[in-house]
Coordinates of C-alpha atoms in Angstrom, one line a residue:
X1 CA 1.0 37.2 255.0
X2 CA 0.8 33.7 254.8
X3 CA 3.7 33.6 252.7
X4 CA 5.8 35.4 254.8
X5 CA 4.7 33.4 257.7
X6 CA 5.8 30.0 256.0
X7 CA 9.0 31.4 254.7
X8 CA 10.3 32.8 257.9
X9 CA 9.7 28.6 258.9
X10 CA 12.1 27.9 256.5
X11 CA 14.8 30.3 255.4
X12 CA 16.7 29.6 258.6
X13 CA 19.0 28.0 256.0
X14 CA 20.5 31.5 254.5
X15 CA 21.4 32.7 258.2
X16 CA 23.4 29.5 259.5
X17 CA 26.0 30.2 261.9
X18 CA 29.1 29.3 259.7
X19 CA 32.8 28.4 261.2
X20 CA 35.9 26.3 260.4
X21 CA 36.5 25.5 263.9
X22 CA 35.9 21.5 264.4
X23 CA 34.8 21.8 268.1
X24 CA 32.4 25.2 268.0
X25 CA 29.0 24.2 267.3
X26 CA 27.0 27.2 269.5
X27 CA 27.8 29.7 266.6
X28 CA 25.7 32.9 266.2
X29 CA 25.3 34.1 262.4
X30 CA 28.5 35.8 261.6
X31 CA 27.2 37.1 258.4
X32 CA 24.5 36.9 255.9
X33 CA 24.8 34.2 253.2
X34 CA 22.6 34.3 250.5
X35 CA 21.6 30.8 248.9
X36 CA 23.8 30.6 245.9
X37 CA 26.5 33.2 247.3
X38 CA 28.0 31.2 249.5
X39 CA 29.0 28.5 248.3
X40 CA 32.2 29.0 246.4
X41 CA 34.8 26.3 248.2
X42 CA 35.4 23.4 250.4
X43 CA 36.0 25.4 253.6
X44 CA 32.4 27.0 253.2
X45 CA 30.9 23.6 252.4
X46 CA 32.0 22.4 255.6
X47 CA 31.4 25.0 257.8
X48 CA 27.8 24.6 256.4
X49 CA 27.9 21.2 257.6
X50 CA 29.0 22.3 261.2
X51 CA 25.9 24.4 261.5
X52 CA 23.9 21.4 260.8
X53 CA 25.0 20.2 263.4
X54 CA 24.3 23.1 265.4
X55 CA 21.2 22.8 264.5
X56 CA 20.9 18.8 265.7
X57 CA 21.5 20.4 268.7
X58 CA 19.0 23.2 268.7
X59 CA 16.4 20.0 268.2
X60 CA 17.7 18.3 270.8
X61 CA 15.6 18.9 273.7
X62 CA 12.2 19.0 271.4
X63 CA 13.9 15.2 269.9
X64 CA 15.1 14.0 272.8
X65 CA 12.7 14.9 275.9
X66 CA 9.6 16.4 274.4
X67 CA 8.9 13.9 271.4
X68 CA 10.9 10.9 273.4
X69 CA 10.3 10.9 277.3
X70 CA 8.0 12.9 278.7
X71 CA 4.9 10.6 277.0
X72 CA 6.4 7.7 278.5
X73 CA 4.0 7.8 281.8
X74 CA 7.1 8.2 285.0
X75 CA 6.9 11.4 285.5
X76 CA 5.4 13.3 288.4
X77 CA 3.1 16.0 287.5
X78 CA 2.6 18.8 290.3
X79 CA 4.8 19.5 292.9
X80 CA 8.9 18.1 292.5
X81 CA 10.5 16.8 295.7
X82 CA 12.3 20.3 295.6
X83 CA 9.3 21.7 296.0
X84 CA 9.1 23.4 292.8
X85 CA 6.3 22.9 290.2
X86 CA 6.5 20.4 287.4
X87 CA 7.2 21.6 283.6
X88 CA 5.5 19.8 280.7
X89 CA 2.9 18.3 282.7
X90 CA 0.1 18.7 279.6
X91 CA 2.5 16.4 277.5
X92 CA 3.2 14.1 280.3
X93 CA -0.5 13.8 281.4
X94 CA -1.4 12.9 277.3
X95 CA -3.5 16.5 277.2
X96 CA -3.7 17.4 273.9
X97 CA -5.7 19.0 271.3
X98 CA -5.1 22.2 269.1
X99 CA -5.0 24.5 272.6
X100 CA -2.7 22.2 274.0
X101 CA -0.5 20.6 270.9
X102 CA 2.7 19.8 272.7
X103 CA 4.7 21.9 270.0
X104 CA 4.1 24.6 267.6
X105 CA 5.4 25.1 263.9
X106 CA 6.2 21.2 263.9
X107 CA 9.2 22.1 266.5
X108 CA 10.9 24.1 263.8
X109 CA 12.1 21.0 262.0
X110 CA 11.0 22.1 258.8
X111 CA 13.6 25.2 258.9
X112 CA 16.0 22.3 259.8
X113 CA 15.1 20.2 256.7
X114 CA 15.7 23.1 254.4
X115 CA 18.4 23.5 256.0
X116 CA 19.4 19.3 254.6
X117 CA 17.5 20.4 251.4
X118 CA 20.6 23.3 250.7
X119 CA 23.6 21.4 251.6
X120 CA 21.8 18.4 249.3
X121 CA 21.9 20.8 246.4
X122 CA 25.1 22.8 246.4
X123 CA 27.0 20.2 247.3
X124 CA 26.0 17.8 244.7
X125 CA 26.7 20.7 242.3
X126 CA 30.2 21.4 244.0
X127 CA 32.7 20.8 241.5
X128 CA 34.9 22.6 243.8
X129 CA 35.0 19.8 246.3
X130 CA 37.0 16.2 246.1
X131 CA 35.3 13.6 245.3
X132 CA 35.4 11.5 249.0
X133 CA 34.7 15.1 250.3
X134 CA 31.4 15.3 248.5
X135 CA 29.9 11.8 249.4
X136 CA 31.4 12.1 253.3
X137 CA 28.9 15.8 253.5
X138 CA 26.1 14.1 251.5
X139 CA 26.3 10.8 253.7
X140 CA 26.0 13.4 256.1
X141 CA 23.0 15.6 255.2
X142 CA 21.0 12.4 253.9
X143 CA 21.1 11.0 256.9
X144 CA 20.4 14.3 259.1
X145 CA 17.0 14.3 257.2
X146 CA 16.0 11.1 257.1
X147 CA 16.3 11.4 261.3
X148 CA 14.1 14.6 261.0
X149 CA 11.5 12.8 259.0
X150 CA 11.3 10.0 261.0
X151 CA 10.2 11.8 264.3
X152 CA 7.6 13.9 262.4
X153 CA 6.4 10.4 261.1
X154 CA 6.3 9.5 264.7
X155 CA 4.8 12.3 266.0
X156 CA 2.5 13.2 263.2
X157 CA 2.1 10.5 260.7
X158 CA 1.9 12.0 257.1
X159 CA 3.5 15.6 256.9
X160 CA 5.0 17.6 253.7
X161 CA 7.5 16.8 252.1
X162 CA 9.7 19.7 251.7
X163 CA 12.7 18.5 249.7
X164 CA 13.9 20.9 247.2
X165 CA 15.3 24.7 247.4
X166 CA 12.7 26.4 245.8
X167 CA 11.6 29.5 248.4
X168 CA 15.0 29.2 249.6
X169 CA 15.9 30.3 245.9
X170 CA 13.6 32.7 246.4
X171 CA 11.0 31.2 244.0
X172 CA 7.9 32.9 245.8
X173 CA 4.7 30.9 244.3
X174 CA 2.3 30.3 246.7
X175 CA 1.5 27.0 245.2
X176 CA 5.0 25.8 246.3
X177 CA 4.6 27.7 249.8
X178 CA 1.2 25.7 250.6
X179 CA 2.3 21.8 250.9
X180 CA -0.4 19.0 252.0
X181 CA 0.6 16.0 254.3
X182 CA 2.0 13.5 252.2
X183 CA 0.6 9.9 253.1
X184 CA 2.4 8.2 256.0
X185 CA 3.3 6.0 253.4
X186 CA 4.9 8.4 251.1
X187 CA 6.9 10.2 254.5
X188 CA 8.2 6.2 255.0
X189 CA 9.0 5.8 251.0
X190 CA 11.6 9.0 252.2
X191 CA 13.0 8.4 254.8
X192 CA 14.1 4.6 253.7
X193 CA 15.4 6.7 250.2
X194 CA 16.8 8.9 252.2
X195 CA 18.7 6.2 254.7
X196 CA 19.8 4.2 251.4
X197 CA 21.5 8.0 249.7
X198 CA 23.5 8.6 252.9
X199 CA 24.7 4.8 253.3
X200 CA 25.6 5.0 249.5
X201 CA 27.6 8.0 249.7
X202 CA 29.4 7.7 253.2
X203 CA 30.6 4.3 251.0
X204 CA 33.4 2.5 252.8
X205 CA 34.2 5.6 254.9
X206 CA 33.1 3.5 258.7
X207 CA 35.5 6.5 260.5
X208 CA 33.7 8.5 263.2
X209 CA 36.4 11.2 262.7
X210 CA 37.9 10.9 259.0
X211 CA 39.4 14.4 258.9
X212 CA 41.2 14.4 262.6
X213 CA 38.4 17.5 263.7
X214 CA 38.9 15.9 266.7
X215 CA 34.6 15.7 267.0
X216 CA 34.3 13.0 269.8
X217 CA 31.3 11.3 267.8
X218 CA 29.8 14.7 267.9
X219 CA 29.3 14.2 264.0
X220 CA 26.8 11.9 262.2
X221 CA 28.8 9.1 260.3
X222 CA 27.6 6.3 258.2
X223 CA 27.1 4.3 262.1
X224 CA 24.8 6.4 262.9
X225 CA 23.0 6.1 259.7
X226 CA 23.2 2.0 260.4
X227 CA 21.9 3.1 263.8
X228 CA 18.9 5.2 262.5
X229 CA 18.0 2.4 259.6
X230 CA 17.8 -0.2 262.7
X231 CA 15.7 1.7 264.2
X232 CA 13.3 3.0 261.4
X233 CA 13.1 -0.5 259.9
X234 CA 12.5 -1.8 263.7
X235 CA 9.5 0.8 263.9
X236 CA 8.0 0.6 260.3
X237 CA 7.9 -3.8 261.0
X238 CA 5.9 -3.0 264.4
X239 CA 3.8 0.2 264.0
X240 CA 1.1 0.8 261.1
X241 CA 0.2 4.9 260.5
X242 CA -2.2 5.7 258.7
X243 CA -1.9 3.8 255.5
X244 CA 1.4 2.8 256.1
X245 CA 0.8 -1.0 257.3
X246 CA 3.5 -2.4 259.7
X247 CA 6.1 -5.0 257.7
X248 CA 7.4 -7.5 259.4
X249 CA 10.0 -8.0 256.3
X250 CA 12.0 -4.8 257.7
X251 CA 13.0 -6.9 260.9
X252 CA 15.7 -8.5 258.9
X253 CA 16.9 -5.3 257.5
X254 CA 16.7 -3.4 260.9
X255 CA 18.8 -6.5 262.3
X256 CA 21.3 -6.2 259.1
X257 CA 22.0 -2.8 260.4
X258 CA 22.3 -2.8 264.0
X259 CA 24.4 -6.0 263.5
X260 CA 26.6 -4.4 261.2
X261 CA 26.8 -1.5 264.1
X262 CA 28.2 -3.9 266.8
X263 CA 30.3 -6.1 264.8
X264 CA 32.0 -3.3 262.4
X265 CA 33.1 -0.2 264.2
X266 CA 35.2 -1.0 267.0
X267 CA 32.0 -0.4 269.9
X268 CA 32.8 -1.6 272.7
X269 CA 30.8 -1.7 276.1
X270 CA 32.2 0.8 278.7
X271 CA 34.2 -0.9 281.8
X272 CA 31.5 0.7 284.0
X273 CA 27.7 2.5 283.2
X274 CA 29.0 5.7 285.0
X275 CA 32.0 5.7 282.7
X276 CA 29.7 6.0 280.0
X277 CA 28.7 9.6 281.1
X278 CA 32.0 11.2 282.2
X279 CA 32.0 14.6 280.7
X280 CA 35.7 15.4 281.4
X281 CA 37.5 12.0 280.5
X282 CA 34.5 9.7 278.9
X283 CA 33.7 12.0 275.7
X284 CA 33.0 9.7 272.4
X285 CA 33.9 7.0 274.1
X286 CA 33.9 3.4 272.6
X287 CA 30.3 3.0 273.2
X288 CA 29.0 6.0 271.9
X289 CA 28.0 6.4 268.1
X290 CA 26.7 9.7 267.9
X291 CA 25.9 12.1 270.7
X292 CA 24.9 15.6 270.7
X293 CA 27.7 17.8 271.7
X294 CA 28.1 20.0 274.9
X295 CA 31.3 22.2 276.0
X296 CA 32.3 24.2 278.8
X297 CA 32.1 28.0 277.4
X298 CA 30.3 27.2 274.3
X299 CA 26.8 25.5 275.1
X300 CA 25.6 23.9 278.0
X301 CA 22.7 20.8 278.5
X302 CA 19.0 20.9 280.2
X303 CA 19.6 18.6 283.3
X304 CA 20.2 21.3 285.3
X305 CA 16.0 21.0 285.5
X306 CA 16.6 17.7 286.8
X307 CA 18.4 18.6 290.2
X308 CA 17.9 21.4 293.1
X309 CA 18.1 24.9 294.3
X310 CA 20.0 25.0 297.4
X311 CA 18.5 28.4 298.3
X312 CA 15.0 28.4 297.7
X313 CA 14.4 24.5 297.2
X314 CA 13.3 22.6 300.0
X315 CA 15.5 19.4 300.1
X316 CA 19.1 20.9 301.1
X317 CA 19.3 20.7 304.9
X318 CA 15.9 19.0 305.2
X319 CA 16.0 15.6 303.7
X320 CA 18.4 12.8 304.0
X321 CA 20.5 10.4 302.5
X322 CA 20.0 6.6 301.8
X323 CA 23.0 6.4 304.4
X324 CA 21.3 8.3 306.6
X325 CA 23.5 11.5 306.9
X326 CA 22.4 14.8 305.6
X327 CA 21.7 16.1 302.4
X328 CA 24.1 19.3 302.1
X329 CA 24.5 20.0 298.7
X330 CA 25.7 16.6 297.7
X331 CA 25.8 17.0 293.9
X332 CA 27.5 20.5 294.2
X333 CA 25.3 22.7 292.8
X334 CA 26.4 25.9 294.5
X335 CA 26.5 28.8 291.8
X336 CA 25.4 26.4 289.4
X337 CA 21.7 27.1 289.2
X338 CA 20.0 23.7 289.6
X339 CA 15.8 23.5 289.8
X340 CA 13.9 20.5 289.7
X341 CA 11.2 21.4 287.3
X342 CA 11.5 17.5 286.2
X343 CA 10.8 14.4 288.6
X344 CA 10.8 10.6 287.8
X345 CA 8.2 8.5 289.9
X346 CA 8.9 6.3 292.8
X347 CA 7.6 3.4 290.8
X348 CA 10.7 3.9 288.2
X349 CA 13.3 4.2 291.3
X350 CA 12.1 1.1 292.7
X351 CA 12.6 -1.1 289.7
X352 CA 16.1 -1.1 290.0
X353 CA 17.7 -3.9 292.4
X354 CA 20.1 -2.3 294.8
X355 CA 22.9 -4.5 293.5
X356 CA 22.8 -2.4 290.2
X357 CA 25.0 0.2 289.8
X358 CA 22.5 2.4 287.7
X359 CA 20.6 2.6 290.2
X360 CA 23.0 5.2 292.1
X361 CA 24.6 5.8 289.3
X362 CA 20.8 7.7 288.0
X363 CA 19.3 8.8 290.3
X364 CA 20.2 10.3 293.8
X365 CA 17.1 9.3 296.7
X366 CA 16.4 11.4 299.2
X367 CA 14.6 10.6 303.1
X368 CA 12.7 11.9 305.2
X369 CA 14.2 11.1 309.2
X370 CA 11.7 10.0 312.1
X371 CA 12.5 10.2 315.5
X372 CA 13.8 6.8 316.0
X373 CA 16.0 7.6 312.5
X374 CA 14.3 5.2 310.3
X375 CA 13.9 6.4 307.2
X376 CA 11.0 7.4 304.7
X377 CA 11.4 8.0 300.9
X378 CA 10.4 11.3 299.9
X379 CA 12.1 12.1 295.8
X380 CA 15.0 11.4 293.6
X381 CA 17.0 14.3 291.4
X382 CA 19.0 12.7 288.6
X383 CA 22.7 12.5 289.0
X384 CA 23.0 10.6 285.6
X385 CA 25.2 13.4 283.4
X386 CA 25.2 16.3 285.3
X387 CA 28.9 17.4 283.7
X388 CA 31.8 18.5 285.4
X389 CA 32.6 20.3 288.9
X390 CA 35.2 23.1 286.4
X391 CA 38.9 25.0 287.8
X392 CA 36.3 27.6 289.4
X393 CA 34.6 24.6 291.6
X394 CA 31.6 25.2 289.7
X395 CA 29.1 22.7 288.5
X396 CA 28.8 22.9 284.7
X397 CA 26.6 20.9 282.9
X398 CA 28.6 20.1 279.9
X399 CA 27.6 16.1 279.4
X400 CA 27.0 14.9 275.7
X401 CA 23.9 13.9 275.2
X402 CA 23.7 10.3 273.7
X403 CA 21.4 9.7 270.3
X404 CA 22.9 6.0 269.7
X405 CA 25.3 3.7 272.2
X406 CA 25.9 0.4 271.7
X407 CA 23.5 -0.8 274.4
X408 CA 20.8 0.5 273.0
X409 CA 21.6 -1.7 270.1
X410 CA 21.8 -4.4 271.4
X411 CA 18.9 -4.0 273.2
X412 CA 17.1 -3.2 270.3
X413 CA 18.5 -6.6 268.3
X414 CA 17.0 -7.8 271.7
X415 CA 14.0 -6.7 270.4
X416 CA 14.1 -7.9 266.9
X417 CA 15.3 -11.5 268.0
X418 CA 12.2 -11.9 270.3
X419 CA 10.5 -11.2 267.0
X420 CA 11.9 -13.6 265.5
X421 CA 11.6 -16.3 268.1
X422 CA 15.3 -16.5 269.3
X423 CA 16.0 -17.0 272.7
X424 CA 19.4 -17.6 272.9
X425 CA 19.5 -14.2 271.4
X426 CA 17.3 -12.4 273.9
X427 CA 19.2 -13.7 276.6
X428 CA 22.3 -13.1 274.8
X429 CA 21.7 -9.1 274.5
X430 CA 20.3 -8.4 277.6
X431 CA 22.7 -10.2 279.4
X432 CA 25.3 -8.5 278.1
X433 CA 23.7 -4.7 279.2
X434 CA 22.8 -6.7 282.5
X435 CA 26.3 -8.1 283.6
X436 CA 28.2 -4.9 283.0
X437 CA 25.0 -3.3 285.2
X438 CA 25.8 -5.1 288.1
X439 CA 29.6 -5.2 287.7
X440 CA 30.8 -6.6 290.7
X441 CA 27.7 -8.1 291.9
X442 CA 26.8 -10.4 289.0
X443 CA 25.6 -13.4 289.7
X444 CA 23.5 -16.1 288.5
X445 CA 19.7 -15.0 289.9
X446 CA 20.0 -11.8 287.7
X447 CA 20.5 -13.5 284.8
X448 CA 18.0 -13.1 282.6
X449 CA 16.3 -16.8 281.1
X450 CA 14.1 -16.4 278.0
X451 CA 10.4 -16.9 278.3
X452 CA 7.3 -16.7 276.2
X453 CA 6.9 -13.8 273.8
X454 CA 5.4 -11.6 276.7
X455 CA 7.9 -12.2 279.4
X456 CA 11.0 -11.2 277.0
X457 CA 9.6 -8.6 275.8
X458 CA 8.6 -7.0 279.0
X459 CA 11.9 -7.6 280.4
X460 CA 13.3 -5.7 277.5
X461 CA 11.2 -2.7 278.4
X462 CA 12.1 -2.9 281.8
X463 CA 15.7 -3.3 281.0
X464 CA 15.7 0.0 278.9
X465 CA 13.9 1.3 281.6
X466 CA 17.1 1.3 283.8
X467 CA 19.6 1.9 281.0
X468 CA 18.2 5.0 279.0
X469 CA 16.7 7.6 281.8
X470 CA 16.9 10.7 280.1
X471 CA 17.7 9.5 276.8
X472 CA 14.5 9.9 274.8
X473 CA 13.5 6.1 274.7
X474 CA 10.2 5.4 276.8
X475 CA 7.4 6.6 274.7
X476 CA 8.8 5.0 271.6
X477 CA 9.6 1.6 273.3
X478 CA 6.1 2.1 274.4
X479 CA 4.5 2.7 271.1
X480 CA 6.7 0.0 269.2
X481 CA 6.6 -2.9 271.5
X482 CA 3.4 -5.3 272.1
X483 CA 2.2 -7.2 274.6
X484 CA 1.8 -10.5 272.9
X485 CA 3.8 -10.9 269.0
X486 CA 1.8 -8.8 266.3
X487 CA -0.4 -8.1 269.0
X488 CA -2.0 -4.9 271.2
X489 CA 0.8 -2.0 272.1
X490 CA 2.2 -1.4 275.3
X491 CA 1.0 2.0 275.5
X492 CA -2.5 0.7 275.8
X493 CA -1.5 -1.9 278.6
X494 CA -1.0 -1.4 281.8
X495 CA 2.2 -4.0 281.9
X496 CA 3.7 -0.9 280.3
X497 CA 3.3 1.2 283.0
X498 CA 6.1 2.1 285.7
X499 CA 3.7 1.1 288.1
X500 CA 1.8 -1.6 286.7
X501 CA -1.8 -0.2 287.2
X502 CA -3.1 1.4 284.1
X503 CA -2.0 2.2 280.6
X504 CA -0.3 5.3 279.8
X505 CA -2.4 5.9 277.4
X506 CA -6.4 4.5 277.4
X507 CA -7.2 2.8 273.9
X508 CA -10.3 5.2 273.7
X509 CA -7.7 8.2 272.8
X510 CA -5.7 6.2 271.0
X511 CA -5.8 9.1 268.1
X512 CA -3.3 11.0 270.7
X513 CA -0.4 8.5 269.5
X514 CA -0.4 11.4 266.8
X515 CA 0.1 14.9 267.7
X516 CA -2.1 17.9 266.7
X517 CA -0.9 20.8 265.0
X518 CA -1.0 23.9 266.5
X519 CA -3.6 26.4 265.4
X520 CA -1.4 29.0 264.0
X521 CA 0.3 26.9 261.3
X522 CA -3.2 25.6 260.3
X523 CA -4.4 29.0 259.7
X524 CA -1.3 30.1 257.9
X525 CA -1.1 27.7 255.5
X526 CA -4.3 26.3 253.6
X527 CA -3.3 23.1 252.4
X528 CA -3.0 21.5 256.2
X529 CA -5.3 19.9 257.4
X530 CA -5.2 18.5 261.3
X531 CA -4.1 15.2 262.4
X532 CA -6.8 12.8 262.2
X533 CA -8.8 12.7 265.7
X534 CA -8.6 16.4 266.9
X535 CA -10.7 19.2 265.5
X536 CA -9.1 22.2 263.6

């Protein structure tokens, strides 16, 4: 039984749903496809690669929201200002233990990993394919599992290392089924090998679209491997787990990286921070480097959680504007079956200046009206990437969903400069997000001027804070960045908090920086044990 259990994690592999169409990634299993079947010629090989992507974007909610944003401490847990109840509110109130682990089965990444672990092995042994062919899919898969690893390093610290084909193959031993956490250190040793066989294969080929699919950035490419090394090197010289020992040595190898992203690809900063987000003109734009792809008709995104019901919710008709007039269905979201199971604090809202056009651009405020029409704030909904209003007049919420964009890297060589005791350089990069934030009203007070250790790297946090709503950031910025250089983590601080009061997360739990595993895959597979802290 427990063999079945743990190869029904895995095999998702042999049942990919396989296409040659560039743009279809929501593709149901068309067929059965046995291991060492299928792979018989080029077109195969790369519709196997299309349904790795498909699966990127099965993971994306569990990568983006779960493991990157709803730790991060500005969410309200309870009651939305739709009046609907909050979803997720155990992760986002840091309750956890094997009862309440957050995920189950590792979010299903393993079955994902085998799915790397295939395309690894019959494409190496494809004689059938061209030579540039091969490396472009391999730069490909290595890099899809280094990213996999690297969030269950985050989230669980040491975890098996499932690399080869064997129960795919259908090699049933129960000594290969039963697989121990590696050391943290070992899972690192990986990922970096992993990071170093996609660059090495993807070669000289910078192209986000080499073969004209016509894929918008919807595919990784050897930036987005530069994009995941910055940020893997950036971690591993900030953040010790387990016996893997922060290195400050990676900061010049996360910098290589993300400099090498800006200066080498053709990225450009969008005109305007809306732009950025335009699902109907602003697709793979020249600041994205790799986002997960949505499409009116094949697959749509989760922000619908993010908005309102205009039947049953209780802000249409009730609440007002920041202008004052009322709120009637501003965002259109007749027929389009908005809820706001999701709900950003006040104290987030608040730190953007009203001169900033994320500000409006994010989030949408709504008011309660006294008598004498002042006003009194009573929620936001997100208006950041809620998709397109379609021929029908329907809302469809068909927005990508950005993994890398060049403000993020510069932010993050933000970061690495304040490591490294370069002001010019902190100003430099935040500057840059900064001026095209405030577009028209840029002036010289928002400027940002470099300080000690602690003021730039605060004003990093709070600059992300305004940029990357929704975009998996906060509880990683939180975990990697310190209050003072080399020193204690913003999580544990209260200067990390939205608000300012308390920490996110109190140093005395400071074993919940690591998930638990879920009780069920513990007792189905005897070599696990659970992540340091919690009991079994």
């Amino acid at each position: 039984m427990k063999a079945k259990y743990i190869l029904s994690t895995i095999m998702v592999g042999t049942t990919l749903g396989l296409t040659s169409c560039a743009d279809k990634l929501d593709l149901a299993p068309i067929d059965y496809y046995g291991s060492t079947s299928y792979w018989k010629n080029d077109s195969q090989a790369e519709a196997y690669i299309d349904g790795l992507h498909s699966n990127m974007r099965s993971a994306e909610w569990t990568h983006n929201m779960v493991f990157g944003d709803l730790r991060g401490g500005q969410y309200k847990v309870g009651t939305t200002a739709d009046g609907s109840s909050t979803d997720g509110g155990d992760i986002a109130s840091q309750n956890f233990d094997a009862e309440h682990p957050g995920v189950s089965k590792f979010g299903n990444y393993f079955g994902y990993i085998a799915n790397c672990n295939l395309a690894i092995a019959r494409i190496e042994a494809a004689d059938y394919l061209a030579d540039a062919d091969k490396k472009y899919f391999l730069g490909i898969a290595y890099g899809l599992r280094a990213f996999y690893y690297f969030d269950l390093y985050r989230v669980y610290g040491g975890v098996p290392l499932r690399l080869g084909t064997e129960v795919i193959d259908g090699q049933i031993n129960p000594a290969e089924l039963y697989m121990p956490r590696a050391k943290a250190s070992e899972v690192m040793a990986q990922i970096k090998a992993d990071l170093k066989k996609s660059l090495e294969n993807f070669g000289d080929n910078a192209k986000f679209d080499p073969y004209g699919r016509g894929n918008k950035k919807g595919y990784w490419s050897k930036a987005a491997t530069e994009c995941l090394a910055g940020e893997v090197y950036l971690w591993n010289a900030k953040v010790s787990i387990g016996d893997n020992k922060a290195n400050t040595a990676d900061l010049a190898v996360a910098k290589a990286h993300l400099e090498s992203v800006a200066k080498n690809y053709g990225l450009s900063l969008r005109p305007t921070f809306a732009s950025v987000f335009d699902a109907a003109n602003g697709k793979g734009n020249s600041e994205i480097v790799f986002a997960i792809r949505y499409a009116e008709g094949e697959a749509t995104n989760y922000y619908r959680q993010y908005v309102y019901n205009i039947g049953t919710g209780q802000l249409n008709k009730n609440v007002y504007l920041e202008d004052g007039t009322l709120f009637d269905d501003p965002l259109q979201m007749a027929g389009a079956g908005g809820i706001q199971r999701y709900e950003y604090k006040e104290a987030l809202f608040n730190k953007f200046d009203k001169e900033d056009s994320r500000r409006l651009a994010t989030f949408l405020p709504t008011y309660k009206k006294a008598a004498d029409n002042s006003l009194t704030y009573w929620g936001t909904v997100v208006r950041k990437n809620i998709g397109i209003i379609n021929s029908a007049g329907l809302r469809v919420f068909c927005g990508d969903i950005p993994y890398y964009r060049l403000s993020w890297v510069y932010l993050s060589l933000a970061e690495i400069a304040n490591m490294q005791d370069d002001k010019a350089a902190v100003e430099k990069y935040i500057n840059d997000v900064r001026e095209r934030a405030y577009g028209k009203n840029w002036a010289d007070k928002f400027k940002f001027v470099a300080g000690d250790f602690t003021k730039n790297e605060l004003a990093i946090l709070a600059e992300k804070d305004k940029e990357f709503v929704q975009e998996g950031q906060r509880w990683w910025d939180l975990c990697r960045m310190t209050y003072t250089k080399n020193g204690k983590h913003l999580v544990f601080m209260k200067e990390g908090s939205v608000d300012g009061t308390s920490p996110v997360l109190e140093e005395s739990e400071s074993h919940k920086l690591l998930w638990p595993i879920d009780k069920n895959t513990l007792n189905n597979d005897d070599a696990l044990e659970q992540t340091p802290g919690y009991t079994k």
